[in-house]
């Protein structure tokens, strides 16, 4: 079964410095039908204006993944990490017992566009940790594992039985993903236009898949998507 979540159905808030769209309930946006999907709790599509950003704030017991699509995002945290994330970079924060961080647009002029994802951990009270992985700005095509429980194949490790894949497809290219019995998937289109088992999905659209054995993404234009394989 496939359930489509269209881009224009998402929650939306424009704070001037931040233009944000919420696939699932978040902050002042609440929809009891969209509280998350399996362990995937938050999927925000954020554009921060030049010079803007999120001041230092705390988190606990959440796996937070940030994927930069365009621009540059400056990170600082209470563990002492400082970095600037660029397109193709993926950041993972395991908040655990507590971490404070800030995320600001590195440019005073150009916007930064990124996806922020929260995955509920399979246990609480872990030691806070931080990791980054760089997957370039689009050279590698197909499916690339960017986060997983064991941190396998060079991905960032998370405290949950979930695999996060980055799909990059040139026009006309396809990628097929097989789901093991009892597994579920969420697909989020970050750029371009694809078909998912024949259903057209455009930028900002998402889809939940359950009771499926496999599915295929076929790019109608150059496209980029995130694929979550969840228990």
PDB file of C-alpha atoms in Angstrom:
ATOM      1  CA  UNK A   1       0.000   0.000   0.000  1.00  0.00           C
ATOM      2  CA  UNK A   2       1.287   3.461  -0.923  1.00  0.00           C
ATOM      3  CA  UNK A   3       0.050   6.676   0.704  1.00  0.00           C
ATOM      4  CA  UNK A   4       1.038   9.950  -0.979  1.00  0.00           C
ATOM      5  CA  UNK A   5       1.720  13.115   1.010  1.00  0.00           C
ATOM      6  CA  UNK A   6       1.670  16.033  -1.450  1.00  0.00           C
ATOM      7  CA  UNK A   7       3.970  19.015  -0.997  1.00  0.00           C
ATOM      8  CA  UNK A   8       1.089  21.494  -0.779  1.00  0.00           C
ATOM      9  CA  UNK A   9      -0.575  19.486   1.990  1.00  0.00           C
ATOM     10  CA  UNK A  10       2.320  19.970   4.405  1.00  0.00           C
ATOM     11  CA  UNK A  11       2.344  22.422   7.276  1.00  0.00           C
ATOM     12  CA  UNK A  12       3.895  25.789   6.378  1.00  0.00           C
ATOM     13  CA  UNK A  13       5.294  28.718   8.330  1.00  0.00           C
ATOM     14  CA  UNK A  14       7.203  31.753   7.106  1.00  0.00           C
ATOM     15  CA  UNK A  15       9.067  33.619   9.847  1.00  0.00           C
ATOM     16  CA  UNK A  16      10.914  35.925   7.468  1.00  0.00           C
ATOM     17  CA  UNK A  17      14.345  34.508   8.192  1.00  0.00           C
ATOM     18  CA  UNK A  18      12.938  30.957   7.975  1.00  0.00           C
ATOM     19  CA  UNK A  19      10.560  29.498   5.395  1.00  0.00           C
ATOM     20  CA  UNK A  20       9.688  25.992   6.581  1.00  0.00           C
ATOM     21  CA  UNK A  21       7.423  23.157   5.531  1.00  0.00           C
ATOM     22  CA  UNK A  22       6.518  20.278   7.834  1.00  0.00           C
ATOM     23  CA  UNK A  23       5.690  16.824   6.475  1.00  0.00           C
ATOM     24  CA  UNK A  24       4.691  15.788  10.003  1.00  0.00           C
ATOM     25  CA  UNK A  25       3.300  17.684  12.997  1.00  0.00           C
ATOM     26  CA  UNK A  26       5.906  20.075  14.377  1.00  0.00           C
ATOM     27  CA  UNK A  27       5.926  23.235  16.529  1.00  0.00           C
ATOM     28  CA  UNK A  28       2.646  25.125  15.934  1.00  0.00           C
ATOM     29  CA  UNK A  29       1.562  22.794  13.133  1.00  0.00           C
ATOM     30  CA  UNK A  30      -0.495  19.865  14.379  1.00  0.00           C
ATOM     31  CA  UNK A  31      -2.281  17.234  12.315  1.00  0.00           C
ATOM     32  CA  UNK A  32      -3.234  14.073  14.218  1.00  0.00           C
ATOM     33  CA  UNK A  33      -3.189  12.109  10.943  1.00  0.00           C
ATOM     34  CA  UNK A  34       0.444  13.065  10.345  1.00  0.00           C
ATOM     35  CA  UNK A  35       2.345  12.625  13.597  1.00  0.00           C
ATOM     36  CA  UNK A  36       5.189  10.755  11.899  1.00  0.00           C
ATOM     37  CA  UNK A  37       5.715   7.436  10.174  1.00  0.00           C
ATOM     38  CA  UNK A  38       7.121   4.497  12.150  1.00  0.00           C
ATOM     39  CA  UNK A  39      10.274   5.848  13.874  1.00  0.00           C
ATOM     40  CA  UNK A  40      10.455   8.833  11.481  1.00  0.00           C
ATOM     41  CA  UNK A  41       9.077  11.682  13.585  1.00  0.00           C
ATOM     42  CA  UNK A  42      10.080  14.964  11.881  1.00  0.00           C
ATOM     43  CA  UNK A  43      10.824  15.828   8.272  1.00  0.00           C
ATOM     44  CA  UNK A  44      11.191  19.577   7.809  1.00  0.00           C
ATOM     45  CA  UNK A  45      12.055  21.336   4.547  1.00  0.00           C
ATOM     46  CA  UNK A  46      13.831  24.522   5.670  1.00  0.00           C
ATOM     47  CA  UNK A  47      15.100  27.567   3.782  1.00  0.00           C
ATOM     48  CA  UNK A  48      17.003  30.068   5.931  1.00  0.00           C
ATOM     49  CA  UNK A  49      17.677  33.571   4.627  1.00  0.00           C
ATOM     50  CA  UNK A  50      21.166  35.040   4.565  1.00  0.00           C
ATOM     51  CA  UNK A  51      22.423  35.766   8.068  1.00  0.00           C
ATOM     52  CA  UNK A  52      19.560  33.885   9.730  1.00  0.00           C
ATOM     53  CA  UNK A  53      19.578  30.742  11.778  1.00  0.00           C
ATOM     54  CA  UNK A  54      18.647  28.748  14.841  1.00  0.00           C
ATOM     55  CA  UNK A  55      20.326  30.028  18.000  1.00  0.00           C
ATOM     56  CA  UNK A  56      21.751  27.632  20.572  1.00  0.00           C
ATOM     57  CA  UNK A  57      19.055  25.261  21.823  1.00  0.00           C
ATOM     58  CA  UNK A  58      19.017  21.824  23.495  1.00  0.00           C
ATOM     59  CA  UNK A  59      17.844  18.367  22.409  1.00  0.00           C
ATOM     60  CA  UNK A  60      17.547  15.024  24.192  1.00  0.00           C
ATOM     61  CA  UNK A  61      16.936  11.447  23.069  1.00  0.00           C
ATOM     62  CA  UNK A  62      16.572  12.021  19.353  1.00  0.00           C
ATOM     63  CA  UNK A  63      18.570  11.102  16.240  1.00  0.00           C
ATOM     64  CA  UNK A  64      18.787  14.315  14.187  1.00  0.00           C
ATOM     65  CA  UNK A  65      19.904  14.190  10.561  1.00  0.00           C
ATOM     66  CA  UNK A  66      20.463  17.252   8.375  1.00  0.00           C
ATOM     67  CA  UNK A  67      20.943  17.089   4.597  1.00  0.00           C
ATOM     68  CA  UNK A  68      22.070  20.284   2.857  1.00  0.00           C
ATOM     69  CA  UNK A  69      20.621  20.802  -0.630  1.00  0.00           C
ATOM     70  CA  UNK A  70      21.993  24.267  -1.487  1.00  0.00           C
ATOM     71  CA  UNK A  71      23.952  27.019   0.230  1.00  0.00           C
ATOM     72  CA  UNK A  72      26.069  26.536   3.355  1.00  0.00           C
ATOM     73  CA  UNK A  73      25.039  25.819   6.951  1.00  0.00           C
ATOM     74  CA  UNK A  74      27.281  26.655   9.919  1.00  0.00           C
ATOM     75  CA  UNK A  75      27.102  24.290  12.899  1.00  0.00           C
ATOM     76  CA  UNK A  76      28.332  24.667  16.498  1.00  0.00           C
ATOM     77  CA  UNK A  77      27.538  22.425  19.468  1.00  0.00           C
ATOM     78  CA  UNK A  78      28.251  21.890  23.157  1.00  0.00           C
ATOM     79  CA  UNK A  79      30.590  18.984  22.355  1.00  0.00           C
ATOM     80  CA  UNK A  80      32.969  21.444  20.703  1.00  0.00           C
ATOM     81  CA  UNK A  81      32.226  20.708  17.055  1.00  0.00           C
ATOM     82  CA  UNK A  82      32.265  23.541  14.518  1.00  0.00           C
ATOM     83  CA  UNK A  83      31.781  23.048  10.792  1.00  0.00           C
ATOM     84  CA  UNK A  84      30.221  24.403   7.625  1.00  0.00           C
ATOM     85  CA  UNK A  85      27.976  21.962   5.770  1.00  0.00           C
ATOM     86  CA  UNK A  86      27.618  22.225   1.999  1.00  0.00           C
ATOM     87  CA  UNK A  87      25.457  20.486  -0.627  1.00  0.00           C
ATOM     88  CA  UNK A  88      25.879  16.731  -0.392  1.00  0.00           C
ATOM     89  CA  UNK A  89      26.895  16.866   3.269  1.00  0.00           C
ATOM     90  CA  UNK A  90      24.924  14.872   5.837  1.00  0.00           C
ATOM     91  CA  UNK A  91      25.121  15.635   9.561  1.00  0.00           C
ATOM     92  CA  UNK A  92      24.016  13.315  12.370  1.00  0.00           C
ATOM     93  CA  UNK A  93      23.478  14.361  15.973  1.00  0.00           C
ATOM     94  CA  UNK A  94      22.658  11.659  18.512  1.00  0.00           C
ATOM     95  CA  UNK A  95      21.233  13.903  21.223  1.00  0.00           C
ATOM     96  CA  UNK A  96      21.089  11.186  23.897  1.00  0.00           C
ATOM     97  CA  UNK A  97      21.418  12.562  27.433  1.00  0.00           C
ATOM     98  CA  UNK A  98      21.592  16.099  26.067  1.00  0.00           C
ATOM     99  CA  UNK A  99      23.311  18.337  23.538  1.00  0.00           C
ATOM    100  CA  UNK A 100      22.985  22.017  22.671  1.00  0.00           C
ATOM    101  CA  UNK A 101      23.679  23.301  19.168  1.00  0.00           C
ATOM    102  CA  UNK A 102      23.154  26.181  16.766  1.00  0.00           C
ATOM    103  CA  UNK A 103      22.690  26.162  12.997  1.00  0.00           C
ATOM    104  CA  UNK A 104      23.162  29.394  11.019  1.00  0.00           C
ATOM    105  CA  UNK A 105      23.314  30.330   7.379  1.00  0.00           C
ATOM    106  CA  UNK A 106      27.018  30.751   6.678  1.00  0.00           C
ATOM    107  CA  UNK A 107      26.287  33.361   4.004  1.00  0.00           C
ATOM    108  CA  UNK A 108      25.044  36.836   4.932  1.00  0.00           C
ATOM    109  CA  UNK A 109      23.247  37.068   1.580  1.00  0.00           C
ATOM    110  CA  UNK A 110      22.433  33.738  -0.082  1.00  0.00           C
ATOM    111  CA  UNK A 111      19.774  31.388   1.348  1.00  0.00           C
ATOM    112  CA  UNK A 112      20.578  27.880   2.588  1.00  0.00           C
ATOM    113  CA  UNK A 113      18.147  25.034   1.868  1.00  0.00           C
ATOM    114  CA  UNK A 114      18.214  21.794   3.833  1.00  0.00           C
ATOM    115  CA  UNK A 115      16.112  18.913   5.120  1.00  0.00           C
ATOM    116  CA  UNK A 116      16.036  18.307   8.870  1.00  0.00           C
ATOM    117  CA  UNK A 117      15.008  14.827  10.000  1.00  0.00           C
ATOM    118  CA  UNK A 118      14.298  13.464  13.461  1.00  0.00           C
ATOM    119  CA  UNK A 119      14.264   9.716  14.058  1.00  0.00           C
ATOM    120  CA  UNK A 120      13.170   8.363  17.413  1.00  0.00           C
ATOM    121  CA  UNK A 121      15.978   6.280  18.964  1.00  0.00           C
ATOM    122  CA  UNK A 122      15.500   2.683  20.054  1.00  0.00           C
ATOM    123  CA  UNK A 123      16.818   3.526  23.529  1.00  0.00           C
ATOM    124  CA  UNK A 124      17.184   6.619  25.689  1.00  0.00           C
ATOM    125  CA  UNK A 125      20.092   7.991  27.647  1.00  0.00           C
ATOM    126  CA  UNK A 126      22.919   7.251  25.207  1.00  0.00           C
ATOM    127  CA  UNK A 127      26.086   9.309  25.181  1.00  0.00           C
ATOM    128  CA  UNK A 128      25.672  12.341  22.871  1.00  0.00           C
ATOM    129  CA  UNK A 129      27.592  12.075  19.610  1.00  0.00           C
ATOM    130  CA  UNK A 130      28.146  13.954  16.366  1.00  0.00           C
ATOM    131  CA  UNK A 131      29.155  12.858  12.867  1.00  0.00           C
ATOM    132  CA  UNK A 132      29.368  14.211   9.336  1.00  0.00           C
ATOM    133  CA  UNK A 133      29.561  12.497   5.981  1.00  0.00           C
ATOM    134  CA  UNK A 134      30.136  14.140   2.596  1.00  0.00           C
ATOM    135  CA  UNK A 135      28.521  12.628  -0.469  1.00  0.00           C
ATOM    136  CA  UNK A 136      29.462  15.370  -2.916  1.00  0.00           C
ATOM    137  CA  UNK A 137      27.091  17.602  -4.847  1.00  0.00           C
ATOM    138  CA  UNK A 138      25.642  15.094  -7.281  1.00  0.00           C
ATOM    139  CA  UNK A 139      28.378  13.130  -9.021  1.00  0.00           C
ATOM    140  CA  UNK A 140      27.402   9.722  -7.664  1.00  0.00           C
ATOM    141  CA  UNK A 141      24.212   8.296  -9.145  1.00  0.00           C
ATOM    142  CA  UNK A 142      21.845   5.677  -7.748  1.00  0.00           C
ATOM    143  CA  UNK A 143      21.266   4.795  -4.095  1.00  0.00           C
ATOM    144  CA  UNK A 144      23.841   5.672  -1.427  1.00  0.00           C
ATOM    145  CA  UNK A 145      23.452   4.671   2.226  1.00  0.00           C
ATOM    146  CA  UNK A 146      23.947   7.791   4.380  1.00  0.00           C
ATOM    147  CA  UNK A 147      22.820   6.574   7.839  1.00  0.00           C
ATOM    148  CA  UNK A 148      22.216   3.179   9.452  1.00  0.00           C
ATOM    149  CA  UNK A 149      22.197   1.462  12.848  1.00  0.00           C
ATOM    150  CA  UNK A 150      25.651  -0.057  12.409  1.00  0.00           C
ATOM    151  CA  UNK A 151      27.106   2.776  10.356  1.00  0.00           C
ATOM    152  CA  UNK A 152      27.815   0.263   7.623  1.00  0.00           C
ATOM    153  CA  UNK A 153      29.319   1.043   4.223  1.00  0.00           C
ATOM    154  CA  UNK A 154      30.662   4.396   5.395  1.00  0.00           C
ATOM    155  CA  UNK A 155      27.296   5.732   6.583  1.00  0.00           C
ATOM    156  CA  UNK A 156      26.697   7.628   9.822  1.00  0.00           C
ATOM    157  CA  UNK A 157      25.530   5.409  12.687  1.00  0.00           C
ATOM    158  CA  UNK A 158      22.177   6.002  14.387  1.00  0.00           C
ATOM    159  CA  UNK A 159      20.477   4.421  17.399  1.00  0.00           C
ATOM    160  CA  UNK A 160      17.570   2.908  15.498  1.00  0.00           C
ATOM    161  CA  UNK A 161      16.897   0.030  13.113  1.00  0.00           C
ATOM    162  CA  UNK A 162      16.557   2.382  10.156  1.00  0.00           C
ATOM    163  CA  UNK A 163      18.445   2.871   6.914  1.00  0.00           C
ATOM    164  CA  UNK A 164      18.533   6.286   5.270  1.00  0.00           C
ATOM    165  CA  UNK A 165      19.403   6.289   1.578  1.00  0.00           C
ATOM    166  CA  UNK A 166      20.170   9.184  -0.747  1.00  0.00           C
ATOM    167  CA  UNK A 167      18.863   8.617  -4.271  1.00  0.00           C
ATOM    168  CA  UNK A 168      20.412  10.633  -7.087  1.00  0.00           C
ATOM    169  CA  UNK A 169      19.018   9.957 -10.528  1.00  0.00           C
ATOM    170  CA  UNK A 170      19.708  11.464 -13.925  1.00  0.00           C
ATOM    171  CA  UNK A 171      16.791  11.916 -16.299  1.00  0.00           C
ATOM    172  CA  UNK A 172      15.528   8.482 -17.350  1.00  0.00           C
ATOM    173  CA  UNK A 173      17.480   6.630 -14.654  1.00  0.00           C
ATOM    174  CA  UNK A 174      15.854   4.163 -12.255  1.00  0.00           C
ATOM    175  CA  UNK A 175      16.600   2.783  -8.802  1.00  0.00           C
ATOM    176  CA  UNK A 176      14.844  -0.197  -7.214  1.00  0.00           C
ATOM    177  CA  UNK A 177      14.761  -0.864  -3.489  1.00  0.00           C
ATOM    178  CA  UNK A 178      13.769  -4.185  -1.924  1.00  0.00           C
ATOM    179  CA  UNK A 179      11.924  -4.213   1.404  1.00  0.00           C
ATOM    180  CA  UNK A 180      12.367  -7.202   3.693  1.00  0.00           C
ATOM    181  CA  UNK A 181       9.223  -8.697   5.277  1.00  0.00           C
ATOM    182  CA  UNK A 182       7.795  -6.436   7.955  1.00  0.00           C
ATOM    183  CA  UNK A 183       9.725  -3.377   6.770  1.00  0.00           C
ATOM    184  CA  UNK A 184       8.231  -0.041   5.684  1.00  0.00           C
ATOM    185  CA  UNK A 185       9.534   2.873   3.655  1.00  0.00           C
ATOM    186  CA  UNK A 186       9.134   6.602   3.335  1.00  0.00           C
ATOM    187  CA  UNK A 187      10.298   8.400   0.176  1.00  0.00           C
ATOM    188  CA  UNK A 188      10.794  12.184   0.163  1.00  0.00           C
ATOM    189  CA  UNK A 189      11.491  14.052  -3.072  1.00  0.00           C
ATOM    190  CA  UNK A 190      14.118  16.755  -2.520  1.00  0.00           C
ATOM    191  CA  UNK A 191      14.679  17.801  -6.135  1.00  0.00           C
ATOM    192  CA  UNK A 192      13.134  17.040  -9.517  1.00  0.00           C
ATOM    193  CA  UNK A 193      10.313  14.738 -10.538  1.00  0.00           C
ATOM    194  CA  UNK A 194      10.073  10.946 -10.394  1.00  0.00           C
ATOM    195  CA  UNK A 195       7.582   8.158 -10.689  1.00  0.00           C
ATOM    196  CA  UNK A 196       7.178   5.729  -7.813  1.00  0.00           C
ATOM    197  CA  UNK A 197       5.764   2.476  -9.166  1.00  0.00           C
ATOM    198  CA  UNK A 198       4.027   4.597 -11.814  1.00  0.00           C
ATOM    199  CA  UNK A 199       2.789   7.388  -9.476  1.00  0.00           C
ATOM    200  CA  UNK A 200       4.260  10.823 -10.231  1.00  0.00           C
ATOM    201  CA  UNK A 201       5.996  12.566  -7.331  1.00  0.00           C
ATOM    202  CA  UNK A 202       7.370  16.098  -7.530  1.00  0.00           C
ATOM    203  CA  UNK A 203       9.698  18.117  -5.321  1.00  0.00           C
ATOM    204  CA  UNK A 204       8.328  18.240  -1.777  1.00  0.00           C
ATOM    205  CA  UNK A 205       6.087  15.214  -2.204  1.00  0.00           C
ATOM    206  CA  UNK A 206       6.438  12.218   0.088  1.00  0.00           C
ATOM    207  CA  UNK A 207       5.125   8.662   0.106  1.00  0.00           C
ATOM    208  CA  UNK A 208       4.643   5.981   2.748  1.00  0.00           C
ATOM    209  CA  UNK A 209       4.951   2.346   1.660  1.00  0.00           C
ATOM    210  CA  UNK A 210       3.771  -0.643   3.691  1.00  0.00           C
ATOM    211  CA  UNK A 211       3.133  -4.252   2.738  1.00  0.00           C
ATOM    212  CA  UNK A 212       5.336  -3.858  -0.341  1.00  0.00           C
ATOM    213  CA  UNK A 213       8.210  -6.109  -1.362  1.00  0.00           C
ATOM    214  CA  UNK A 214       9.995  -3.639  -3.636  1.00  0.00           C
ATOM    215  CA  UNK A 215       9.509  -0.342  -5.402  1.00  0.00           C
ATOM    216  CA  UNK A 216      11.163   1.585  -8.207  1.00  0.00           C
ATOM    217  CA  UNK A 217      11.974   5.281  -8.542  1.00  0.00           C
ATOM    218  CA  UNK A 218      12.237   6.447 -12.149  1.00  0.00           C
ATOM    219  CA  UNK A 219      13.432   9.992 -12.834  1.00  0.00           C
ATOM    220  CA  UNK A 220      11.390  12.109 -15.257  1.00  0.00           C
ATOM    221  CA  UNK A 221      13.914  14.935 -14.661  1.00  0.00           C
ATOM    222  CA  UNK A 222      17.245  14.935 -12.819  1.00  0.00           C
ATOM    223  CA  UNK A 223      16.133  14.155  -9.272  1.00  0.00           C
ATOM    224  CA  UNK A 224      17.257  13.690  -5.706  1.00  0.00           C
ATOM    225  CA  UNK A 225      15.283  11.911  -2.972  1.00  0.00           C
ATOM    226  CA  UNK A 226      15.660  10.492   0.508  1.00  0.00           C
ATOM    227  CA  UNK A 227      14.533   6.935   1.140  1.00  0.00           C
ATOM    228  CA  UNK A 228      13.914   5.695   4.683  1.00  0.00           C
ATOM    229  CA  UNK A 229      13.791   1.907   5.260  1.00  0.00           C
ATOM    230  CA  UNK A 230      12.071   1.479   8.643  1.00  0.00           C
ATOM    231  CA  UNK A 231      11.037  -1.343  10.952  1.00  0.00           C
TER     232      UNK A 231
END
